Structure formats: C-alpha cells, structure tokens
C-alpha cells in the first residue's frame, strides 16, 4: 500500500515541465496509435520489426532509438545551458536541475552512444565478414529489447515518479536511500541493470561472430578495420560491464533490501562503489570510441581512394587501447587520497594510452596524403573530428597529470574535455557512419543540401559551446553548479556557451530535416556501391537481401571488393551452384521478454514486489518456453534465392 501512495504522490505532484512532458508523450502516443490503426499497420509492425531477428533490422531499430535519445539528451543539455546562461537564474529549480544533468549524462552515455555503436555493429559487421547473420540471432533480438525497455524505464521517470538526481555516476552516499528517498534513483539502477544484460550479450555475440563466422580465406589480418574495432570493443564490453552490474546491484541491495555495502555508518565503504564504477567507466569511454575509430578508418580509405595506411599499426593500437583501458580508472579520482604511488602509476598509464590513440590520427592523415579526396558528407565529419579529437586528447593528457588534476578536477575544464572527446569523437563518428552506410540500410542516399547545413551549424555551435568552458574551469567554475552569483567574470563566457549549444540544436534539426527530405525525395542507390568503396558490404545490393549473400564469398585480400573491381570481377560467381540458405525464424519471445523485464523493473522501482515477482516469473516462463522451441529455423529454397537475385539484377 505504501508503494501505491508513493506512486500516486509522485505522479500527481507535477510542475510545468512535467505537465508538458505528460501532454507531449500522451499526444505522440495517441498519434502513433492512430497511424498504426488507421493504416492497419499492426500486423506489419509485428511481423517485420517487433519479432525480427534480422541483424540489419535490429541495427536500424538501434539507430532510430539512438537518434531519439540524442534528441532527448540534447533537450536536457539546452535546459542546462539555459539555466547557466545568466547569473542567479531561476529557469530551473535546484532539484529539477539535478534531475536534468543526471538524466542528460545517463542517456547520452548509456542510451544514445551505446545503441548507436550497436546499430553500426549490427548493420555492418556480418556484411563485412561475408556472413548471413550474427552468431546468435535470437540473443541479438533479446539484447535489443532489453536495451529498449531499459531506456523506456529511465525515460518515463520524468513524468512518473521523478527522475534520478544523484548525477550520472550515482555516487553513494548521495545515491543511498537516506539522501535520495524517492523512486528516481531506483529508475536509474533498474534501467541500467536491465539494459546492461543486453550489452554484455551483444559483446559476446559479436565476439563469437567475428571469431567463428568470417568468410573462407578471411584471416584476422584480412579483416576490415571496422570489424577489428568492434572486436576490440567486445573485449572491453565483456570484461567491463560485469563491474558496473556488480556496483549497481550492490547499490540496489542497499536501497531496496536495507544492505550497507556503501554506507559508512553500516560498515560499508562508498569508495568501493567508486572503484567498481570506474573499472567499467573508463573502458566504457573506449567502448564507444573504438567503433568510431573503425568508422573513420573505413571512410578515410574509401574517400581518399587509398588503402588504409599502417593497417598493422592500427590493429595493434586498437588492441593496446582495449587492454590498457583497464589500467587507468583511478585517474577519475586522483584527488580522493589514494596516495602518491597509486596516483603516479595511474597517471603514467593514462598518459601511455594516448600513444596508441594518437597513432591513429597519423594513420588517417597519411591515408589522406596524396589521396584523391572526395569531400562527401561522411568525409566532412571525419575531417572535422580530427582537430576536435586532438584538442580533446591533449586536454586529456593534461588531466592525466595527477598534480595538475587537483586544479582541473570537477571543474568545467573537465566538462569541456569529455564533451570534446565524446561528441567530437563518438557522435561525429556515428554520424559519419550513418551517412556512409545509409544507402546500404535503406537503398537511397541522404541528400547533401540539408546535410551540409546540419554539418556546419553543428560544428560551429560545438566550438562556440565548449571552447569557453575551458577558461571557465580554470576560473573556478565547477560542474554540477545550478546557479552562480554575478561578479565572478563567468557570465559572458556562459552566455556564449549557451548560444553555441542552441546553434548545435539547430544543426541537429537540419540533420533530421535532411533525413525527412531524403525520404520524401529519395535518390535511389541502384549500384549497391555509390561510394566506390572497398569492403564486402558494398558488393551487395542496397538494401541488402535478408540472407545477405546468395553465395558465401571466398576472400583473398584485405580490401576484397576493391580488388575484385580492379580485376573486373563484379558479377556474381555462378560457377558455384546455389544451395538452399539456412536462416533463423522470427520470434516474438524477445519482445515479450523485454516487456516482462520492464514490468519487473517498474515493480521494483515503487517497491511493488508482487508486480516485480510476476515480471520475473514471466521472464523465467519465457526462457522455459524457448527451451522447448525446436522449430527455430528454415531454409530459403533455391528458386526463391534465384528470384531474389534476379530482382536485384544479379542472376
């Protein structure tokens, strides 16, 4: 009964922002229901998307979710910057401001960056490897729906119950029940725990796919660079995410079960949480940036019309980063009294990791050197990334110096640094990848007029927004400040930063307009290879058939498709007869499992243990039912394959 009262009190005590959120979510939901019902799309949606195990469709759903989360996180950022534009601002109250910056960080890292890299992984890796799907298609669908419903659980907190407000790192004791008594922090814990299960499963799935499903002849050192980047990423995912799961699980026990793992007055230690969190948190930085490095490598080689310079050095640096990322976590709390010896070790490790990271910059520059560069939209995002990342990397080395970090720590200098790296590195990379592989996903090219407006506005806004934050940090402005008095000399720089944030927002609107305009007036990709690219995915029609390859290719070169074009071998090899193609069947159980996890999580948020138990029981029943599901695959007949290939002009 107490949980019901808590729910009702939080649900009906709302301010203007919450009411606006309620109304907008309600209207959008009604509009979606109306369209699906009016045009009788429920069956189509269920058959083709909600039950799909096709890696390409799952990748598209990841990408759409990531773009929505980029919008939500971006709106949060604009609210933060509006609050800080002027001294003594009352635009947001203190509690609401805490909720906004908490959800902004959580959404951008875990529910925007992560699904964006999973989108690129799903769309590209099996095609680059010459495979027909990932190693475990059913598990891949479960991963997506756990991410999706975990994200939904966090997002409804804004209008039902109240958002978390202890910061995206959720440090105890602030995040403990004594200081954060509402359901907001429960939303944080349950949403990440649920989506984290899917993240670990994705890491395992793609690691097995890369190791076991490469086309004949594709040794590891003939593998495309994006697939290598995903391989390194999977190593980090598999070993880093369990640390986060343990940390959040113990904190969940503190809040829900009355444990004291992190409460000092109960014999616990908050620093144990901080160590566990950053054992995940710093590898997480590379989990999201390594796939972006792979994208930059593919785009630079394609639009410079050259082989990637220093392939072996690139592979080595990727693996060094994946391994070294586990030895740098303590630089996030140099100021917490670990001691000079410990600080020295982690300072040296943090500076060392800049070496393999910097190697890549030179590799990309030497790839472009004397190349025939084509300034397409993907290439523009890559070139814009390089100076951004050089600045972000240089300020990162400054932060890695333990004595200097006592000045920079928790200041806006740090805020500017990690936005420089994560936006200028990750978001730029994902946008480059989206523009590059869009034809392979949908069969048409994104037009350039709105795309260029979006590019320039986003880039100009980015520098205007974040460059002033470096001097603000050096002048003493700390992160998480909700307001500040006049007379400190911060006002003009904060106003400039806010203007830049809104220019970035306008740039994002142009990116969306670019997508909408291209859908309304599509420029069809009839060749399957509009960029004259180098890797196997471009040997397929656009969009690729659901079975990917009618015949599994045999690989004898790193840039297989480029070499085939040079030899005039662009037509399908019909010397090998077609055979029935083994494919997995669609299944609704992953979607149902996601819904049940959502129900269980919602129950735990409000301490409705009966509802939570029913949700978990449903998950167990779904898993049990799957164990008796023997009709899980089928064969595409040769005649159907021939018909499909003929329709693509490949017979």
XYZ file of C-alpha atoms in Angstrom:
651
model
C 0.000 0.000 0.000
C 2.909 2.340 0.759
C 4.228 1.846 -2.756
C 0.839 2.813 -4.215
C 0.745 6.014 -2.137
C 4.308 6.817 -3.183
C 3.410 6.280 -6.819
C 0.263 8.445 -6.623
C 2.022 11.235 -4.765
C 4.813 11.429 -7.312
C 2.508 11.001 -10.279
C 0.140 13.832 -9.405
C 2.613 16.333 -7.910
C 3.860 17.906 -11.145
C 5.314 21.186 -12.303
C 5.024 22.877 -15.710
C 7.825 20.826 -17.280
C 6.309 17.563 -16.042
C 2.860 18.573 -17.283
C 4.364 19.471 -20.656
C 6.125 16.103 -20.731
C 2.906 14.289 -19.847
C 0.954 16.093 -22.546
C 3.599 15.678 -25.269
C 4.121 11.978 -24.526
C 0.358 11.433 -24.500
C -0.159 13.238 -27.817
C 2.723 11.423 -29.528
C 1.457 8.077 -28.231
C -2.066 8.784 -29.477
C -0.697 9.865 -32.877
C 1.302 6.629 -33.208
C -1.700 4.513 -32.214
C -3.901 6.411 -34.679
C -1.497 5.931 -37.603
C -0.966 2.227 -36.865
C -4.708 1.652 -36.582
C -5.799 3.919 -39.432
C -3.448 2.288 -41.936
C -3.767 -1.232 -40.476
C -0.055 -1.491 -39.731
C -0.188 -3.524 -36.520
C 0.367 -6.846 -38.310
C 3.143 -5.386 -40.475
C 4.855 -3.920 -37.408
C 4.704 -7.232 -35.524
C 5.800 -9.459 -38.399
C 8.544 -7.279 -39.825
C 10.043 -5.452 -36.859
C 8.941 -6.417 -33.360
C 9.603 -10.104 -33.975
C 12.571 -9.745 -36.336
C 15.899 -11.444 -35.673
C 17.497 -9.982 -38.837
C 20.670 -8.173 -37.770
C 20.044 -5.383 -40.280
C 16.569 -4.574 -38.958
C 17.787 -4.780 -35.375
C 20.571 -2.349 -36.305
C 18.053 0.072 -37.812
C 15.929 -0.082 -34.642
C 19.033 0.603 -32.543
C 19.831 3.610 -34.731
C 16.324 5.088 -34.546
C 16.356 4.657 -30.758
C 19.783 6.316 -30.554
C 18.604 9.327 -32.582
C 15.564 9.694 -30.320
C 17.797 9.534 -27.259
C 20.153 12.088 -28.839
C 17.147 14.401 -29.127
C 16.073 13.761 -25.511
C 19.601 14.193 -24.149
C 20.069 17.274 -26.317
C 16.915 18.905 -24.918
C 18.270 18.253 -21.421
C 21.552 19.915 -22.435
C 19.741 23.004 -23.746
C 17.848 23.283 -20.465
C 21.138 23.073 -18.545
C 22.734 25.748 -20.696
C 19.651 27.991 -20.455
C 19.828 27.785 -16.665
C 23.535 28.708 -16.680
C 23.361 31.444 -19.337
C 22.868 34.184 -16.749
C 23.847 34.527 -13.079
C 21.176 33.942 -10.422
C 18.887 32.316 -12.989
C 15.593 30.833 -11.824
C 14.742 28.969 -15.035
C 15.148 25.619 -13.228
C 14.889 24.872 -9.545
C 17.808 23.175 -7.811
C 16.133 19.748 -7.637
C 14.947 19.882 -11.233
C 18.404 20.944 -12.393
C 19.939 17.957 -10.591
C 17.475 15.664 -12.351
C 18.215 17.192 -15.750
C 22.008 16.875 -15.602
C 21.681 13.332 -14.204
C 19.415 12.119 -16.996
C 21.443 14.027 -19.606
C 24.647 12.164 -18.760
C 22.946 8.802 -18.292
C 21.018 8.986 -21.543
C 23.900 10.265 -23.651
C 26.390 7.623 -22.479
C 24.227 4.545 -21.971
C 21.120 5.118 -24.076
C 22.462 7.150 -27.011
C 26.143 6.306 -27.564
C 25.792 2.585 -26.760
C 22.817 1.893 -29.079
C 24.428 3.980 -31.823
C 27.539 1.785 -31.794
C 25.363 -1.343 -31.576
C 23.455 -0.040 -34.602
C 26.624 0.261 -36.664
C 27.855 -3.131 -35.434
C 24.621 -4.861 -36.395
C 24.265 -3.209 -39.762
C 27.846 -3.645 -40.927
C 29.849 -6.431 -39.249
C 28.103 -9.538 -40.703
C 28.173 -7.933 -44.166
C 31.876 -7.126 -43.875
C 32.657 -10.663 -42.735
C 30.721 -12.347 -45.541
C 28.241 -13.842 -43.035
C 24.487 -14.255 -43.297
C 23.751 -13.133 -39.736
C 25.333 -12.857 -36.328
C 26.291 -16.000 -34.390
C 23.192 -15.874 -32.151
C 20.315 -14.047 -33.910
C 17.752 -14.806 -31.185
C 20.082 -13.470 -28.490
C 20.662 -10.399 -30.638
C 16.931 -9.640 -30.578
C 16.839 -10.130 -26.791
C 19.750 -7.679 -26.455
C 17.875 -5.002 -28.359
C 14.610 -5.335 -26.482
C 16.365 -5.318 -23.104
C 18.138 -2.110 -24.123
C 14.897 -0.605 -25.443
C 12.767 -1.314 -22.390
C 15.602 -0.336 -20.052
C 15.731 3.017 -21.854
C 11.952 3.374 -21.626
C 12.070 2.676 -17.894
C 14.503 5.550 -17.374
C 12.628 7.921 -19.660
C 9.228 7.519 -18.008
C 10.789 8.631 -14.717
C 10.472 12.229 -15.882
C 6.672 12.074 -15.841
C 6.002 9.182 -13.424
C 7.754 9.270 -10.095
C 10.561 11.742 -10.673
C 13.934 11.425 -12.382
C 17.159 10.376 -10.628
C 19.107 13.330 -9.281
C 22.377 11.940 -7.852
C 24.446 12.524 -11.012
C 25.040 10.082 -13.840
C 27.790 8.381 -11.782
C 25.282 7.876 -8.930
C 27.868 8.044 -6.149
C 26.936 6.992 -2.634
C 26.194 8.284 -0.065
C 24.156 10.792 -2.100
C 22.502 7.947 -4.036
C 21.696 5.965 -0.896
C 18.131 5.828 0.380
C 18.817 8.264 3.225
C 19.680 11.131 0.849
C 17.703 10.110 -2.281
C 14.499 8.672 -0.826
C 12.262 8.896 -3.893
C 11.911 6.398 -6.738
C 14.188 8.372 -9.087
C 17.364 6.535 -8.197
C 15.548 3.207 -8.449
C 14.676 4.103 -12.053
C 18.379 4.723 -12.696
C 19.522 1.421 -11.176
C 16.873 -0.818 -12.734
C 17.064 0.710 -16.224
C 20.839 0.272 -16.448
C 20.788 -3.204 -14.907
C 18.217 -4.358 -17.473
C 19.907 -2.783 -20.491
C 23.329 -3.908 -19.242
C 22.320 -7.553 -19.608
C 21.695 -6.873 -23.285
C 25.011 -5.047 -23.655
C 27.022 -7.988 -22.303
C 25.078 -10.364 -24.558
C 25.866 -8.139 -27.553
C 29.573 -8.185 -26.704
C 29.600 -11.990 -26.522
C 27.516 -12.304 -29.686
C 29.767 -10.157 -31.857
C 32.986 -11.573 -30.448
C 31.810 -15.070 -31.448
C 30.585 -13.764 -34.809
C 33.975 -12.257 -35.618
C 35.949 -15.291 -34.437
C 33.773 -18.004 -35.982
C 31.762 -16.617 -38.913
C 34.283 -14.939 -41.203
C 34.095 -15.944 -44.848
C 36.542 -18.594 -46.089
C 40.001 -17.072 -46.590
C 39.368 -14.069 -44.310
C 42.135 -14.388 -41.738
C 42.127 -11.913 -38.881
C 44.729 -9.792 -40.665
C 42.482 -9.573 -43.733
C 39.546 -8.332 -41.696
C 38.215 -4.799 -42.358
C 39.225 -2.193 -39.805
C 35.705 -1.549 -38.566
C 35.331 -5.225 -37.682
C 38.677 -5.058 -35.869
C 37.408 -2.053 -33.902
C 34.273 -3.990 -32.956
C 36.430 -6.949 -31.886
C 38.405 -4.695 -29.511
C 35.165 -3.142 -28.279
C 33.689 -6.560 -27.458
C 36.726 -7.372 -25.313
C 36.047 -4.249 -23.281
C 32.287 -4.879 -23.072
C 32.631 -8.449 -21.821
C 35.081 -7.633 -19.029
C 33.933 -4.119 -18.081
C 30.146 -4.354 -17.850
C 30.128 -7.001 -15.075
C 31.872 -4.460 -12.803
C 29.048 -1.976 -13.429
C 26.426 -4.672 -12.871
C 28.009 -5.610 -9.536
C 28.251 -1.976 -8.412
C 24.640 -1.182 -9.307
C 23.408 -4.499 -7.933
C 25.022 -3.816 -4.554
C 23.658 -0.278 -4.514
C 20.237 -1.693 -5.389
C 20.584 -4.024 -2.383
C 21.420 -1.018 -0.194
C 18.301 0.840 -1.309
C 15.768 -1.971 -1.604
C 16.957 -4.636 0.843
C 18.476 -2.430 3.532
C 22.044 -3.640 2.981
C 25.086 -1.480 3.803
C 27.688 -2.188 1.145
C 28.318 1.527 0.597
C 27.006 3.181 3.797
C 29.726 4.197 6.232
C 27.539 4.085 9.334
C 26.636 0.491 8.445
C 30.210 -0.668 7.953
C 30.253 -0.138 4.193
C 32.636 1.896 2.033
C 31.480 4.356 -0.660
C 34.911 4.210 -2.321
C 34.263 0.564 -3.171
C 31.425 1.748 -5.419
C 33.599 4.467 -6.963
C 36.301 1.930 -7.862
C 33.806 -0.561 -9.310
C 32.028 2.150 -11.285
C 35.186 3.476 -12.914
C 36.545 -0.022 -13.569
C 33.643 -0.007 -16.007
C 33.537 3.728 -16.639
C 36.878 4.238 -18.292
C 36.764 1.155 -20.526
C 33.284 2.459 -21.398
C 34.890 5.553 -22.913
C 36.764 3.266 -25.307
C 33.755 1.004 -25.819
C 32.021 3.939 -27.503
C 35.066 5.492 -29.224
C 36.702 2.369 -30.713
C 33.851 1.662 -33.178
C 34.033 5.338 -34.184
C 37.752 4.818 -34.925
C 36.761 1.908 -37.146
C 34.239 4.070 -38.994
C 36.804 6.829 -39.574
C 39.198 4.223 -40.982
C 36.628 2.918 -43.467
C 35.512 6.382 -44.556
C 39.039 7.798 -44.943
C 40.210 4.857 -47.072
C 37.113 4.990 -49.285
C 37.105 8.725 -49.942
C 40.884 9.017 -50.286
C 40.809 6.118 -52.775
C 43.767 4.518 -50.990
C 44.475 1.529 -48.799
C 44.445 2.418 -45.131
C 47.957 3.473 -44.113
C 49.581 1.374 -41.373
C 46.958 -1.379 -41.097
C 49.066 -3.483 -38.693
C 49.830 -0.467 -36.504
C 46.115 0.347 -36.397
C 45.203 -3.184 -35.327
C 47.923 -3.171 -32.672
C 46.834 0.198 -31.322
C 43.197 -0.930 -31.097
C 44.159 -3.957 -29.030
C 46.562 -1.937 -26.861
C 43.784 0.545 -26.092
C 41.354 -2.277 -25.261
C 43.837 -3.746 -22.777
C 45.288 -0.523 -21.353
C 41.798 0.873 -20.732
C 41.601 -1.359 -17.647
C 44.625 0.311 -16.040
C 43.548 3.943 -15.997
C 40.315 4.083 -13.989
C 41.774 5.750 -10.913
C 42.586 8.967 -12.761
C 38.897 9.808 -12.220
C 39.573 10.339 -8.523
C 43.192 11.452 -8.142
C 42.006 13.949 -5.515
C 40.454 11.342 -3.215
C 43.618 10.466 -1.315
C 44.787 7.198 -2.855
C 48.411 8.195 -2.287
C 51.342 9.378 -4.412
C 52.451 5.912 -5.565
C 48.984 4.894 -6.766
C 48.420 8.271 -8.437
C 51.784 8.006 -10.203
C 51.011 4.571 -11.649
C 47.630 5.631 -12.991
C 48.975 8.950 -14.279
C 51.645 7.141 -16.324
C 49.097 4.588 -17.589
C 46.706 7.390 -18.554
C 49.430 9.180 -20.496
C 50.565 5.934 -22.145
C 47.137 5.246 -23.589
C 47.397 8.499 -25.534
C 50.165 6.924 -27.658
C 48.128 4.205 -29.438
C 45.261 6.698 -29.652
C 47.485 9.296 -31.294
C 48.911 6.721 -33.724
C 45.545 6.593 -35.445
C 45.492 10.307 -36.168
C 48.737 9.957 -38.130
C 47.432 6.852 -39.902
C 44.355 8.710 -41.120
C 46.398 11.756 -42.155
C 48.896 9.614 -44.086
C 45.999 7.767 -45.725
C 44.690 11.105 -46.970
C 48.168 12.275 -48.006
C 48.349 12.307 -51.823
C 44.973 10.623 -51.992
C 42.205 11.702 -54.348
C 39.970 13.037 -51.580
C 36.246 13.429 -52.221
C 34.540 15.814 -49.793
C 31.350 13.865 -49.218
C 29.297 14.329 -46.046
C 30.843 11.283 -44.303
C 34.329 12.581 -45.132
C 33.471 16.043 -43.821
C 32.531 14.580 -40.445
C 35.834 12.688 -40.360
C 37.924 15.751 -41.140
C 36.002 17.773 -38.548
C 36.683 15.049 -35.992
C 40.486 15.220 -36.256
C 41.136 18.707 -34.771
C 38.385 18.081 -32.224
C 39.999 14.903 -31.020
C 43.479 16.410 -30.987
C 42.244 19.147 -28.625
C 40.278 16.641 -26.546
C 43.208 14.237 -26.365
C 45.666 16.967 -25.403
C 43.458 18.212 -22.580
C 43.057 14.569 -21.514
C 46.822 14.272 -21.087
C 46.702 17.458 -19.011
C 44.062 15.862 -16.779
C 46.185 12.707 -16.536
C 48.901 14.646 -14.695
C 47.916 13.966 -11.090
C 49.220 17.213 -9.529
C 47.559 19.358 -12.189
C 44.333 17.397 -11.802
C 43.917 18.927 -8.357
C 43.196 22.179 -10.219
C 41.148 20.734 -13.073
C 39.156 18.132 -11.111
C 35.376 18.621 -11.121
C 35.763 21.907 -12.997
C 34.291 22.984 -16.310
C 37.703 22.304 -17.839
C 36.868 18.624 -17.350
C 33.345 19.128 -18.717
C 34.789 20.702 -21.868
C 37.345 17.888 -22.233
C 34.971 14.950 -22.110
C 32.415 16.646 -24.367
C 35.215 17.419 -26.817
C 36.106 13.726 -26.891
C 32.669 12.143 -26.661
C 30.823 14.470 -29.041
C 33.766 15.286 -31.297
C 34.826 11.625 -31.278
C 31.793 9.404 -30.797
C 28.870 11.444 -32.148
C 30.848 12.665 -35.151
C 31.873 9.073 -35.851
C 28.344 7.735 -35.590
C 27.017 10.476 -37.874
C 29.790 9.731 -40.377
C 28.841 6.054 -40.216
C 25.137 6.823 -40.557
C 25.685 8.885 -43.715
C 28.179 6.349 -45.093
C 26.093 3.208 -44.616
C 22.650 4.782 -45.054
C 22.360 3.571 -48.683
C 23.147 0.024 -47.551
C 20.388 0.237 -44.935
C 17.621 1.844 -46.968
C 18.595 1.824 -50.639
C 18.851 5.602 -51.105
C 21.446 8.280 -50.402
C 20.942 11.146 -47.959
C 20.975 14.338 -49.999
C 23.675 16.919 -49.268
C 21.907 20.296 -49.062
C 20.399 19.965 -45.578
C 23.259 17.639 -44.591
C 25.825 20.420 -45.151
C 23.739 22.939 -43.214
C 23.499 20.429 -40.372
C 27.237 19.768 -40.512
C 28.346 23.392 -40.399
C 25.832 24.539 -37.786
C 26.619 21.578 -35.515
C 30.380 22.125 -35.850
C 30.329 25.885 -35.373
C 27.949 25.502 -32.443
C 30.191 22.825 -30.952
C 33.241 25.099 -30.753
C 31.214 28.092 -29.582
C 29.649 25.934 -26.864
C 32.650 24.101 -25.433
C 35.708 26.301 -26.001
C 34.530 28.872 -23.399
C 34.187 26.085 -20.835
C 37.961 25.533 -20.665
C 38.654 29.059 -19.313
C 35.524 28.830 -17.147
C 37.019 25.761 -15.463
C 40.354 27.489 -14.948
C 38.481 30.465 -13.467
C 36.948 28.197 -10.820
C 33.538 27.215 -12.157
C 32.770 23.668 -11.041
C 30.473 21.128 -12.646
C 27.012 20.445 -11.179
C 26.565 24.123 -10.235
C 22.928 25.049 -10.574
C 23.460 28.792 -10.358
C 26.206 31.329 -9.616
C 26.366 34.936 -8.415
C 27.149 37.892 -10.630
C 30.581 39.493 -10.450
C 32.709 36.367 -10.883
C 33.511 37.093 -14.540
C 31.699 33.964 -15.727
C 28.574 35.497 -17.245
C 29.775 36.366 -20.749
C 31.506 33.013 -21.287
C 28.427 31.139 -20.058
C 26.190 33.129 -22.392
C 28.490 32.378 -25.355
C 28.471 28.690 -24.426
C 24.665 28.669 -24.296
C 24.409 30.326 -27.718
C 26.698 27.616 -29.104
C 24.509 24.890 -27.587
C 21.435 26.270 -29.337
C 23.319 26.506 -32.640
C 24.175 22.805 -32.208
C 20.484 22.144 -31.587
C 19.592 23.905 -34.839
C 22.237 21.791 -36.579
C 20.564 18.644 -35.257
C 17.222 19.876 -36.608
C 18.823 20.210 -40.052
C 20.162 16.649 -39.778
C 16.610 15.463 -39.086
C 15.271 17.611 -41.937
C 17.923 16.030 -44.153
C 16.596 12.546 -43.334
C 12.940 13.568 -43.801
C 13.675 15.357 -47.092
C 15.637 12.372 -48.413
C 12.784 10.005 -47.536
C 10.288 12.218 -49.364
C 12.557 12.673 -52.411
C 14.871 9.657 -52.403
C 17.912 9.371 -54.648
C 17.983 5.622 -55.229
C 21.212 3.671 -54.977
C 20.920 1.366 -57.982
C 24.545 0.212 -57.943
C 24.918 -1.117 -54.393
C 28.226 0.786 -54.263
C 27.554 4.535 -54.536
C 30.877 5.488 -52.907
C 33.176 3.193 -54.963
C 34.096 1.575 -51.644
C 36.469 -1.195 -50.658
C 34.839 -3.774 -48.360
C 32.410 -6.645 -48.879
C 29.192 -4.960 -47.778
C 29.353 -2.816 -50.920
C 29.347 -5.893 -53.153
C 25.685 -6.423 -52.201
C 22.572 -4.632 -53.483
C 21.177 -1.715 -51.481
C 19.395 -2.553 -49.278
C 20.976 -5.977 -48.826
C 18.688 -9.033 -49.127
C 17.660 -10.619 -45.848
C 20.023 -13.559 -46.464
C 22.908 -11.143 -47.289
C 24.964 -13.411 -49.601
C 23.477 -15.875 -52.066
C 26.922 -17.492 -52.156
C 29.400 -17.049 -49.322
C 32.419 -15.246 -50.859
C 35.976 -16.564 -50.745
C 38.444 -13.928 -49.511
C 41.988 -13.404 -50.724
C 42.560 -9.711 -49.926
C 42.011 -7.208 -47.147
C 40.120 -4.818 -49.445
C 38.300 -7.683 -51.134
C 35.641 -5.723 -53.022
C 38.158 -3.127 -54.243
C 40.462 -5.849 -55.554
C 37.531 -7.583 -57.247
C 36.623 -4.361 -59.025
C 40.185 -3.863 -60.203
C 40.067 -7.371 -61.712
C 36.650 -6.834 -63.299
C 35.067 -9.488 -61.052
C 31.968 -7.542 -60.013
C 29.404 -10.040 -61.296
C 28.292 -12.907 -59.013
C 30.360 -16.050 -59.472
C 27.900 -18.542 -60.925
C 30.484 -21.331 -61.135
C 29.323 -22.406 -57.670
C 25.721 -23.651 -57.773
C 23.201 -22.033 -55.471
C 22.049 -24.037 -52.459
C 19.160 -23.618 -50.007
C 20.047 -20.958 -47.440
C 19.660 -21.724 -43.735
C 18.090 -18.790 -41.840
C 16.635 -18.211 -38.351
C 12.889 -17.727 -37.916
C 11.391 -14.603 -36.395
C 10.251 -14.844 -32.798
C 8.062 -12.719 -30.536
C 9.626 -14.056 -27.342
C 12.494 -11.479 -27.178
C 9.960 -8.626 -27.343
C 7.767 -10.289 -24.708
C 10.826 -10.842 -22.507
C 11.679 -7.133 -22.773
C 8.139 -6.200 -21.696
C 8.359 -8.583 -18.733
C 11.713 -7.151 -17.639
C 10.132 -3.680 -17.865
C 7.235 -4.813 -15.642
C 9.643 -6.340 -13.116
C 11.790 -3.189 -13.107
C 8.753 -0.931 -12.678
C 7.615 -3.059 -9.752
C 10.975 -2.788 -8.024
C 11.095 0.987 -8.590
C 7.977 1.501 -6.462
C 8.592 -1.470 -4.136
C 5.666 -3.389 -5.596
C 7.250 -6.755 -5.043
C 4.240 -8.747 -6.247
C 4.357 -6.980 -9.631
C 8.157 -7.363 -9.738
C 7.861 -11.060 -8.918
C 5.239 -11.590 -11.605
C 7.517 -9.899 -14.149
C 10.493 -12.063 -13.208
C 8.283 -15.178 -13.208
C 7.190 -14.249 -16.724
C 10.842 -13.980 -17.783
C 11.547 -17.461 -16.402
C 8.464 -18.874 -18.165
C 9.577 -17.261 -21.451
C 13.050 -18.790 -21.105
C 11.498 -22.167 -20.256
C 9.177 -21.968 -23.280
C 12.144 -21.165 -25.515
C 13.904 -24.345 -24.362
C 11.064 -26.328 -25.959
C 11.031 -24.264 -29.156
C 12.540 -26.641 -31.716
C 11.137 -25.020 -34.864
C 13.586 -22.108 -34.861
C 14.932 -22.002 -38.417
C 14.093 -22.663 -42.044
C 15.662 -22.946 -45.487
C 15.147 -20.492 -48.324
C 14.601 -22.622 -51.473
C 16.978 -22.197 -54.401
C 14.159 -20.954 -56.645
C 13.355 -18.158 -54.186
C 17.027 -17.175 -53.995
C 17.233 -17.114 -57.797
C 14.120 -14.958 -57.981
C 15.517 -12.514 -55.405
C 18.887 -12.306 -57.134
C 17.181 -11.714 -60.477
C 15.143 -8.896 -58.954
C 18.426 -7.312 -57.858
C 19.859 -7.750 -61.366
C 22.372 -10.304 -60.163
C 21.159 -13.507 -61.822
